XYZ file of N, CA and C in Angstrom:
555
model
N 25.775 8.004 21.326
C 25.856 8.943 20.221
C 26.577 10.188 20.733
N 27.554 10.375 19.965
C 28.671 11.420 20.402
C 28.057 12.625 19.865
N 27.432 13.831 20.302
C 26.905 14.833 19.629
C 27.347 16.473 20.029
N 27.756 16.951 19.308
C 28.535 18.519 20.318
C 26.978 19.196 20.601
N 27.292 19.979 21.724
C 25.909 21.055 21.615
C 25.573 21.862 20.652
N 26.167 22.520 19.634
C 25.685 22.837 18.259
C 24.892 22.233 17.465
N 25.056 20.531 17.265
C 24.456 19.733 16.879
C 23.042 19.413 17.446
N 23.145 19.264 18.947
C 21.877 19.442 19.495
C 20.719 20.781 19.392
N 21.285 21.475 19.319
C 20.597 22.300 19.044
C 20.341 22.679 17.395
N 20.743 22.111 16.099
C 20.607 22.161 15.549
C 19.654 20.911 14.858
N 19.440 19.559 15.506
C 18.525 18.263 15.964
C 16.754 19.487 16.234
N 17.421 19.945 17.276
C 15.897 20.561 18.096
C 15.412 21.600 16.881
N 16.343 22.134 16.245
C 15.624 22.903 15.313
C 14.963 22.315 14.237
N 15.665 21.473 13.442
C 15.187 20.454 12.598
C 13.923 19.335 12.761
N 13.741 19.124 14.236
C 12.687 18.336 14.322
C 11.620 19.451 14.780
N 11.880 20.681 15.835
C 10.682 21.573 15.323
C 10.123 22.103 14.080
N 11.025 22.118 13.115
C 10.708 22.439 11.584
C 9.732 21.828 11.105
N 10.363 20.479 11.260
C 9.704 19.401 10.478
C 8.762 18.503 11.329
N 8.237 18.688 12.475
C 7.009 18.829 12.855
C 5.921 19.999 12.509
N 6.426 21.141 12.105
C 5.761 22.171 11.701
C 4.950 21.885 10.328
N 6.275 21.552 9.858
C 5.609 21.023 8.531
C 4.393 20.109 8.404
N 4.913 19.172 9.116
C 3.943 18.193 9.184
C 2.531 18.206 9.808
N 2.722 19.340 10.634
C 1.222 19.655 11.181
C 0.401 20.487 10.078
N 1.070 21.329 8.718
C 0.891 21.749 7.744
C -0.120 20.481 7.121
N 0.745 19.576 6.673
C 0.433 18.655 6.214
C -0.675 17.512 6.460
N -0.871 17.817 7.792
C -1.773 17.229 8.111
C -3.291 17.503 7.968
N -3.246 19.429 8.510
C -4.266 20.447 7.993
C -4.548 19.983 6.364
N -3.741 19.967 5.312
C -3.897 19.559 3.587
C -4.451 18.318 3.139
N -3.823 17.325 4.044
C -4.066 15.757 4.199
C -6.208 15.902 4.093
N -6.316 16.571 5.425
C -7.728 16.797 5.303
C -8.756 17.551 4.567
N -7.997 18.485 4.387
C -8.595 19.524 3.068
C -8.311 18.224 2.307
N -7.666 17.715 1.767
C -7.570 16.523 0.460
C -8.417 15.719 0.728
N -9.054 15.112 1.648
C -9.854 13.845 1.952
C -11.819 14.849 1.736
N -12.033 15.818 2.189
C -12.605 16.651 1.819
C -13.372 16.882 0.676
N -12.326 17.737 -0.291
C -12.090 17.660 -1.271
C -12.399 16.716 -2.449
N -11.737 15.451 -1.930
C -12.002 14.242 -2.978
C -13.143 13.721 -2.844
N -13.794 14.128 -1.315
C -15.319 13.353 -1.019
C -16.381 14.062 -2.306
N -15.630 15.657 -2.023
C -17.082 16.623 -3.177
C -16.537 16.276 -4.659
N -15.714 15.885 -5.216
C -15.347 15.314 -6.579
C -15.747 14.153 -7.116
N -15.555 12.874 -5.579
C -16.397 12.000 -6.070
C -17.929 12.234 -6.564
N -18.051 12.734 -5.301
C -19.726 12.774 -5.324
C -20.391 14.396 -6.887
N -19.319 14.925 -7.269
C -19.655 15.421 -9.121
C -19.294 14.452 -9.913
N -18.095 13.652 -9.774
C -17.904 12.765 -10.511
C -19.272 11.572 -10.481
N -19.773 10.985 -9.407
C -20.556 10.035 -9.353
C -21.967 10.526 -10.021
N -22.149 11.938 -10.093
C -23.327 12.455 -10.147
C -23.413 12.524 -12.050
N -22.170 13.202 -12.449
C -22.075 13.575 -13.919
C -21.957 11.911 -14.434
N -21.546 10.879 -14.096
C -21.353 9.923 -14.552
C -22.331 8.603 -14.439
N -23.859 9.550 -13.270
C -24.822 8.379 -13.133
C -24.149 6.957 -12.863
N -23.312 7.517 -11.265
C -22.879 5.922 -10.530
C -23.767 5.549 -9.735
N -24.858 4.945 -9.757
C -25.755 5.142 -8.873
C -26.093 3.002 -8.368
N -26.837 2.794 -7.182
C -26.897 1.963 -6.856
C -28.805 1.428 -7.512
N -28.954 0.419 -7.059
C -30.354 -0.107 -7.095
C -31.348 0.883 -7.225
N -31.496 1.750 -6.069
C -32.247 2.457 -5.156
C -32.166 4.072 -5.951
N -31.101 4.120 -6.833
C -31.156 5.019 -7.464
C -30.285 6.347 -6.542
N -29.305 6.151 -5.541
C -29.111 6.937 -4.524
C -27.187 6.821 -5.274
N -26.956 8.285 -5.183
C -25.615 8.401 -5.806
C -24.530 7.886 -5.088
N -23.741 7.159 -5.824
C -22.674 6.067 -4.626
C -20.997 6.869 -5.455
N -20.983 7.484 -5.158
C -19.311 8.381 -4.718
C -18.422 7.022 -4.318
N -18.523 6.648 -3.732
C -17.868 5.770 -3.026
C -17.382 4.937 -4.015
N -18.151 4.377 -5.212
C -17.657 3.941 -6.269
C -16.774 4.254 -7.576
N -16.691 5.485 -7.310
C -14.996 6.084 -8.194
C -14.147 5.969 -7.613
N -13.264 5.665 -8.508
C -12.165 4.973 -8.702
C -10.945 6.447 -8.723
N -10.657 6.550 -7.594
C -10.434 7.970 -7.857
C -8.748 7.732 -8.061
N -8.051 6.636 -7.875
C -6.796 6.792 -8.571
C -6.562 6.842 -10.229
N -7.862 6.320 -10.609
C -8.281 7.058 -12.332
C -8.337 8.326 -12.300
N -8.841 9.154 -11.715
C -9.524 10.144 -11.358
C -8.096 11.364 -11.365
N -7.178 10.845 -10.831
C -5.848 11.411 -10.087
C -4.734 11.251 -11.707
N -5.034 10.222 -12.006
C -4.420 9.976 -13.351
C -5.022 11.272 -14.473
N -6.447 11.207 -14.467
C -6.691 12.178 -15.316
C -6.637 13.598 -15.147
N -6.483 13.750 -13.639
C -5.992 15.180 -13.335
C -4.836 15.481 -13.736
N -3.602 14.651 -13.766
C -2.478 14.720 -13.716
C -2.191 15.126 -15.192
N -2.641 14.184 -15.877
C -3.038 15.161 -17.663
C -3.463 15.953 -18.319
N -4.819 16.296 -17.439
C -5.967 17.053 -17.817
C -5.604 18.817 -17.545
N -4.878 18.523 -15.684
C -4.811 19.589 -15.195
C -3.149 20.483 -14.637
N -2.574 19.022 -14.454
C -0.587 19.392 -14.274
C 0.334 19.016 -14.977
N -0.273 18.835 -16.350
C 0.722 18.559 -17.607
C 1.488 17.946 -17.271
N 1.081 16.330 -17.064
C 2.033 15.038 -16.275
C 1.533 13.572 -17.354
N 2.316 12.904 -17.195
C 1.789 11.966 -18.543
C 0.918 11.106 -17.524
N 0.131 10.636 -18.369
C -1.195 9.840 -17.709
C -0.573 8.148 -17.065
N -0.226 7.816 -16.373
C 0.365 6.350 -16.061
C -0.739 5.724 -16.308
N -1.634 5.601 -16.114
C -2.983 5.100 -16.275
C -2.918 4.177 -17.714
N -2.967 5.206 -18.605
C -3.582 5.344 -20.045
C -2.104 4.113 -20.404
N -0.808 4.895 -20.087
C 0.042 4.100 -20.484
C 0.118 2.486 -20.323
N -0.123 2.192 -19.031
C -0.572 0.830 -18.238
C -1.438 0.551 -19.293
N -2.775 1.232 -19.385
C -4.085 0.673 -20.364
C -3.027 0.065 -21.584
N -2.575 1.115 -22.075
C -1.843 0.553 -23.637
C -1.175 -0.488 -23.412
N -0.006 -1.012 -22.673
C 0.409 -1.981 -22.635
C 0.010 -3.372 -22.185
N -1.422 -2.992 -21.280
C -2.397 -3.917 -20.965
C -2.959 -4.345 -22.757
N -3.486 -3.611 -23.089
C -3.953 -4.001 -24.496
C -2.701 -4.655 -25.288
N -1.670 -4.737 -25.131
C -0.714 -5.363 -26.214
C -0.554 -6.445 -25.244
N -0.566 -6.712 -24.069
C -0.571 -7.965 -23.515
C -1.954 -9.059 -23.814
N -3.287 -8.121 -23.493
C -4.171 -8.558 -24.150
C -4.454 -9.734 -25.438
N -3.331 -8.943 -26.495
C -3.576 -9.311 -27.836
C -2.611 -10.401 -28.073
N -1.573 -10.043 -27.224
C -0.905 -11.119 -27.125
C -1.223 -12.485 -26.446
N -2.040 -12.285 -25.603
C -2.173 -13.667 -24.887
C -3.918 -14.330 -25.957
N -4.701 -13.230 -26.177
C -5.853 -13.758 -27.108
C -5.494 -14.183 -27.996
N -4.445 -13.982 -29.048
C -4.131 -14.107 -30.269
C -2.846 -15.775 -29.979
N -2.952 -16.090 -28.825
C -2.397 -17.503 -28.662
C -0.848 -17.537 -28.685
N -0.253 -16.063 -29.005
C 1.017 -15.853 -28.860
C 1.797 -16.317 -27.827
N 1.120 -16.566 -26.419
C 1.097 -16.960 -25.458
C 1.923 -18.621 -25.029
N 2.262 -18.927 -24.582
C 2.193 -20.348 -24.413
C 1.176 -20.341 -23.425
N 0.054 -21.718 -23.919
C -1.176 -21.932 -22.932
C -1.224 -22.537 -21.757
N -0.123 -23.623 -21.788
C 0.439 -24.361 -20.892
C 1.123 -23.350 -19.320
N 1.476 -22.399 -19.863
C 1.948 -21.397 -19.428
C 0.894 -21.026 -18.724
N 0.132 -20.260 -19.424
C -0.896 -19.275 -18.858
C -2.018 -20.537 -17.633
N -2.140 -21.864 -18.044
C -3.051 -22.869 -17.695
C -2.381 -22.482 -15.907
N -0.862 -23.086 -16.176
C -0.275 -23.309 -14.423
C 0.041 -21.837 -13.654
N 0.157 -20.676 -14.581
C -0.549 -19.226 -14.012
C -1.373 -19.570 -13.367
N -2.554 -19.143 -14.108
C -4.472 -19.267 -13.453
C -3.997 -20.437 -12.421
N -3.980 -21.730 -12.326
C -4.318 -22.580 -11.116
C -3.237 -22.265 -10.224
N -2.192 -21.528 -10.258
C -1.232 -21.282 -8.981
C -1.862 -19.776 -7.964
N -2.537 -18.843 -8.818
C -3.209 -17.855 -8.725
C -4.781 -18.646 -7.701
N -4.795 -19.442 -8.096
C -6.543 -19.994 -7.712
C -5.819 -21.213 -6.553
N -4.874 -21.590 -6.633
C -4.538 -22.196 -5.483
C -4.052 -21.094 -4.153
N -3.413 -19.994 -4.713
C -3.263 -19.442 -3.698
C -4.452 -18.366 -2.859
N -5.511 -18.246 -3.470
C -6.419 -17.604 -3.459
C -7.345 -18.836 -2.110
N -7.208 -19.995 -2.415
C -8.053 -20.746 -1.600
C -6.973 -21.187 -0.438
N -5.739 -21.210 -0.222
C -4.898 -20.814 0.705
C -4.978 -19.424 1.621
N -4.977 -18.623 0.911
C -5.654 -17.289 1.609
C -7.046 -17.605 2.298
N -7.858 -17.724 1.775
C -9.248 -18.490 2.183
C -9.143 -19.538 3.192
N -8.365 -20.360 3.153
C -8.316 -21.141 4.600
C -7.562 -20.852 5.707
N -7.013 -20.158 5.450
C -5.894 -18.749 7.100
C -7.325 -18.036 7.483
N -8.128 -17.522 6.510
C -9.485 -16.997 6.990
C -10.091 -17.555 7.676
N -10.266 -18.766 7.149
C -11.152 -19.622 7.846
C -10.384 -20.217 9.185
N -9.269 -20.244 9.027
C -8.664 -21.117 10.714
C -9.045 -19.891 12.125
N -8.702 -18.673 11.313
C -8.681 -17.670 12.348
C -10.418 -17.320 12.638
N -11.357 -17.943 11.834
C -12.767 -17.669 12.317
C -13.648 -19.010 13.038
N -12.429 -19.816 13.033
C -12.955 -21.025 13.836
C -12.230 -20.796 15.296
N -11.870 -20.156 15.516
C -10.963 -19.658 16.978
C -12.738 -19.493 17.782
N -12.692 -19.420 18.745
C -14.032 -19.351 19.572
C -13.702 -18.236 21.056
N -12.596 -19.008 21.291
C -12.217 -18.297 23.007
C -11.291 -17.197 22.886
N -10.624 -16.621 21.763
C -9.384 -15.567 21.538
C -9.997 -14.560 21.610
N -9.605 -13.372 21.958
C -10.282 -12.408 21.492
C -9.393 -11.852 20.410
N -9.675 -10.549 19.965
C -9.497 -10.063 18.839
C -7.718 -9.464 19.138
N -7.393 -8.979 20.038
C -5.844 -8.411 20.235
C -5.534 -10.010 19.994
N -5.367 -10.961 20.354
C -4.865 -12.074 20.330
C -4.748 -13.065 18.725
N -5.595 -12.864 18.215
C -5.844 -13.003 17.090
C -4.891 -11.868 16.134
N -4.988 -10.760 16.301
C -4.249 -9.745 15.555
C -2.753 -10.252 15.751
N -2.294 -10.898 17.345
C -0.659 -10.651 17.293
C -0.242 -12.428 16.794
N -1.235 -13.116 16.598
C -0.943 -14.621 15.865
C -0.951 -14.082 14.259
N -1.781 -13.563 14.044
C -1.629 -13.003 12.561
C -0.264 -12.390 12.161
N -0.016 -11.850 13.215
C 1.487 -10.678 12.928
C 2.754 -11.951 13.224
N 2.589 -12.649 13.845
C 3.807 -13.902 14.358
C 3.793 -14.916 12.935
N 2.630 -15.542 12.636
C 2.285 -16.363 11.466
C 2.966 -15.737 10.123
N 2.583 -14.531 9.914
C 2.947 -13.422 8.459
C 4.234 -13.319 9.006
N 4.764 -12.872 9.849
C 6.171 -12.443 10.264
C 7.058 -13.846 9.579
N 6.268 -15.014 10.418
C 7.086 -16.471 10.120
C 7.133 -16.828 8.619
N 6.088 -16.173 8.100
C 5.710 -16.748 6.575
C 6.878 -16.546 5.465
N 7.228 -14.582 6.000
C 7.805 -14.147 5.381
C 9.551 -14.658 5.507
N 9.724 -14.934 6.820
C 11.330 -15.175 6.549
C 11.561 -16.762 5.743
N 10.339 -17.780 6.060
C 10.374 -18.913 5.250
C 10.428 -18.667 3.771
N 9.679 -17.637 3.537
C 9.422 -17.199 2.033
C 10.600 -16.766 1.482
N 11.591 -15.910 2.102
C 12.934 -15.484 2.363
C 13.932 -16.831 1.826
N 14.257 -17.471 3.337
C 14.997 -18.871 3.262
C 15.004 -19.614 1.655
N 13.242 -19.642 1.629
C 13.176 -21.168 0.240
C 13.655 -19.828 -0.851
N 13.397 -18.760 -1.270
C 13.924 -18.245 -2.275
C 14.843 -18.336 -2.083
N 15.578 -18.036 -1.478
C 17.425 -17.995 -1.597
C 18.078 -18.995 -1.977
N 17.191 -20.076 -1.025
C 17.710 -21.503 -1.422
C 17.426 -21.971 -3.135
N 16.397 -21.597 -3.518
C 16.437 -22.090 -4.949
C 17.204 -20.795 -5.723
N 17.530 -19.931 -5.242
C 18.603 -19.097 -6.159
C 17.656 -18.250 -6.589
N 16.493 -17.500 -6.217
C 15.932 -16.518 -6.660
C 16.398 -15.123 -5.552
N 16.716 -13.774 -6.296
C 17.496 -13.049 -5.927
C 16.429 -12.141 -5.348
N 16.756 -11.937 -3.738
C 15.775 -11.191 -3.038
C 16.321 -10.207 -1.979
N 15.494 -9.451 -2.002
C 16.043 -8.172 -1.037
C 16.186 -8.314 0.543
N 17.280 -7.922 0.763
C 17.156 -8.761 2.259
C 16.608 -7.200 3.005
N 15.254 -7.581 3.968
C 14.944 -7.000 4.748
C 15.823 -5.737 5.365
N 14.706 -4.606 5.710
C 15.946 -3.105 5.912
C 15.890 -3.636 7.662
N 17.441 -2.985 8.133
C 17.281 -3.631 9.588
C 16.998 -1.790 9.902
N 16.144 -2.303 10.904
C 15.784 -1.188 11.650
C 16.566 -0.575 12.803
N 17.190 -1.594 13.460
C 17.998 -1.702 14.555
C 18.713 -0.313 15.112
N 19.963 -0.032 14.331
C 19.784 1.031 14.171
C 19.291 2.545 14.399
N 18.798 2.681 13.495
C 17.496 3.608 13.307
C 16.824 3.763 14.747
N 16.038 2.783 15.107
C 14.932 2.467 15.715
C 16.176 3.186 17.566
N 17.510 2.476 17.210
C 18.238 3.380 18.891
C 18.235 4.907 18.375
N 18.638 5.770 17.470
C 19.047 6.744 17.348
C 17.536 7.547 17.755
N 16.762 7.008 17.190
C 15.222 7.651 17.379
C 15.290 7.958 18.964
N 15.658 6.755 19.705
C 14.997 6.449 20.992
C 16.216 7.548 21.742
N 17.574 7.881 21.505
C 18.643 8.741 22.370
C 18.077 9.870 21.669
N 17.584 10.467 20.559
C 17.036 11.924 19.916
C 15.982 12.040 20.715
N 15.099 11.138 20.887
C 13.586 11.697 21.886
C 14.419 11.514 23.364
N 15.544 11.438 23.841
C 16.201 11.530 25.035
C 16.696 12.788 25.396
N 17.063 13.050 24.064
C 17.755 14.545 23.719
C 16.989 15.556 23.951
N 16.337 15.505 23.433
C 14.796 16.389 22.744
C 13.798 16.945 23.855
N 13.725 15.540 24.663
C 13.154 16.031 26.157
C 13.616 16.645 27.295
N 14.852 16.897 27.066
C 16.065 17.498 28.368
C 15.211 18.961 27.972
């Protein structure tokens, strides 16, 4: 990377900036996690979310509802939520009211429920393992999904379904590595 010293020094300023920022952000990140804990827990309280035992469960709002209705309630932003709801309801009526083809909807549901018990048996192969430990298990998971996905890749293309070809990192991933070269002089 061909870079004049102006540039470098204008790199070092930009990534002190924007580490600055980000340490900002990080301080807010937690005020936000905070924050949303004492909202749940008014929200759970005004809304009687409570478990068996009668003990208030926060944990059970749904707080990307929650974020939706702020966004209306409180930053004059249209509700995505509500909108989704509405068009959920005209899909609704459409598929109750038989508008639907059933045949349709039949090989939906069982491709949905086949893949659901496919998921369920990758579970199960990886809990019949006995001698792996857990790093080992994590990087067969990451090799398997890695493999899944470029097969998944291949057969779409091959039947002509139009798919995004993967961002290469390559790239990227050197310039990072000569900037933290830079950066440390």
């Amino acid at each position: 990377m061909n870079v004049t010293k102006e540039q470098i020094q204008e790199i070092k300023e930009l990534v002190a900036k924007v580490l600055n920022l980000y340490e900002d952000k990080v301080k807010l990140d937690l005020l936000k996690i905070d924050r949303e804990n004492t909202l749940k827990g008014e929200i759970a309280s005004a809304c009687e979310i409570r478990n068996k035992q009668g003990e208030l469960q926060p944990n059970k709002v749904k707080m990307p509802l929650v974020s939706a209705l702020i966004d209306e309630m409180f930053l004059e932003k249209n509700n995505k939520k509500e909108a989704e709801y509405v068009l959920m309801e005209t899909y609704r009526s459409a598929i109750s009211s038989k508008r639907v083809n059933n045949e349709a909807l039949s090989d939906y549901v069982a491709i949905r429920e086949s893949l659901e018990e496919n998921a369920q048996n990758i579970k199960e192969a990886f809990k019949e393992s006995s001698t792996l430990d857990r790093a080992i298990l994590e990087a067969i998971n990451y090799l398997t999904k890695t493999k899944y996905k470029e097969l998944l890749e291949n057969k779409k293309q091959e039947a002509g379904i139009e798919t995004k070809p993967p961002k290469d990192m390559t790239a990227v991933m050197e310039l990072i590595k000569e900037l933290e070269k830079m950066l440390s002089k």
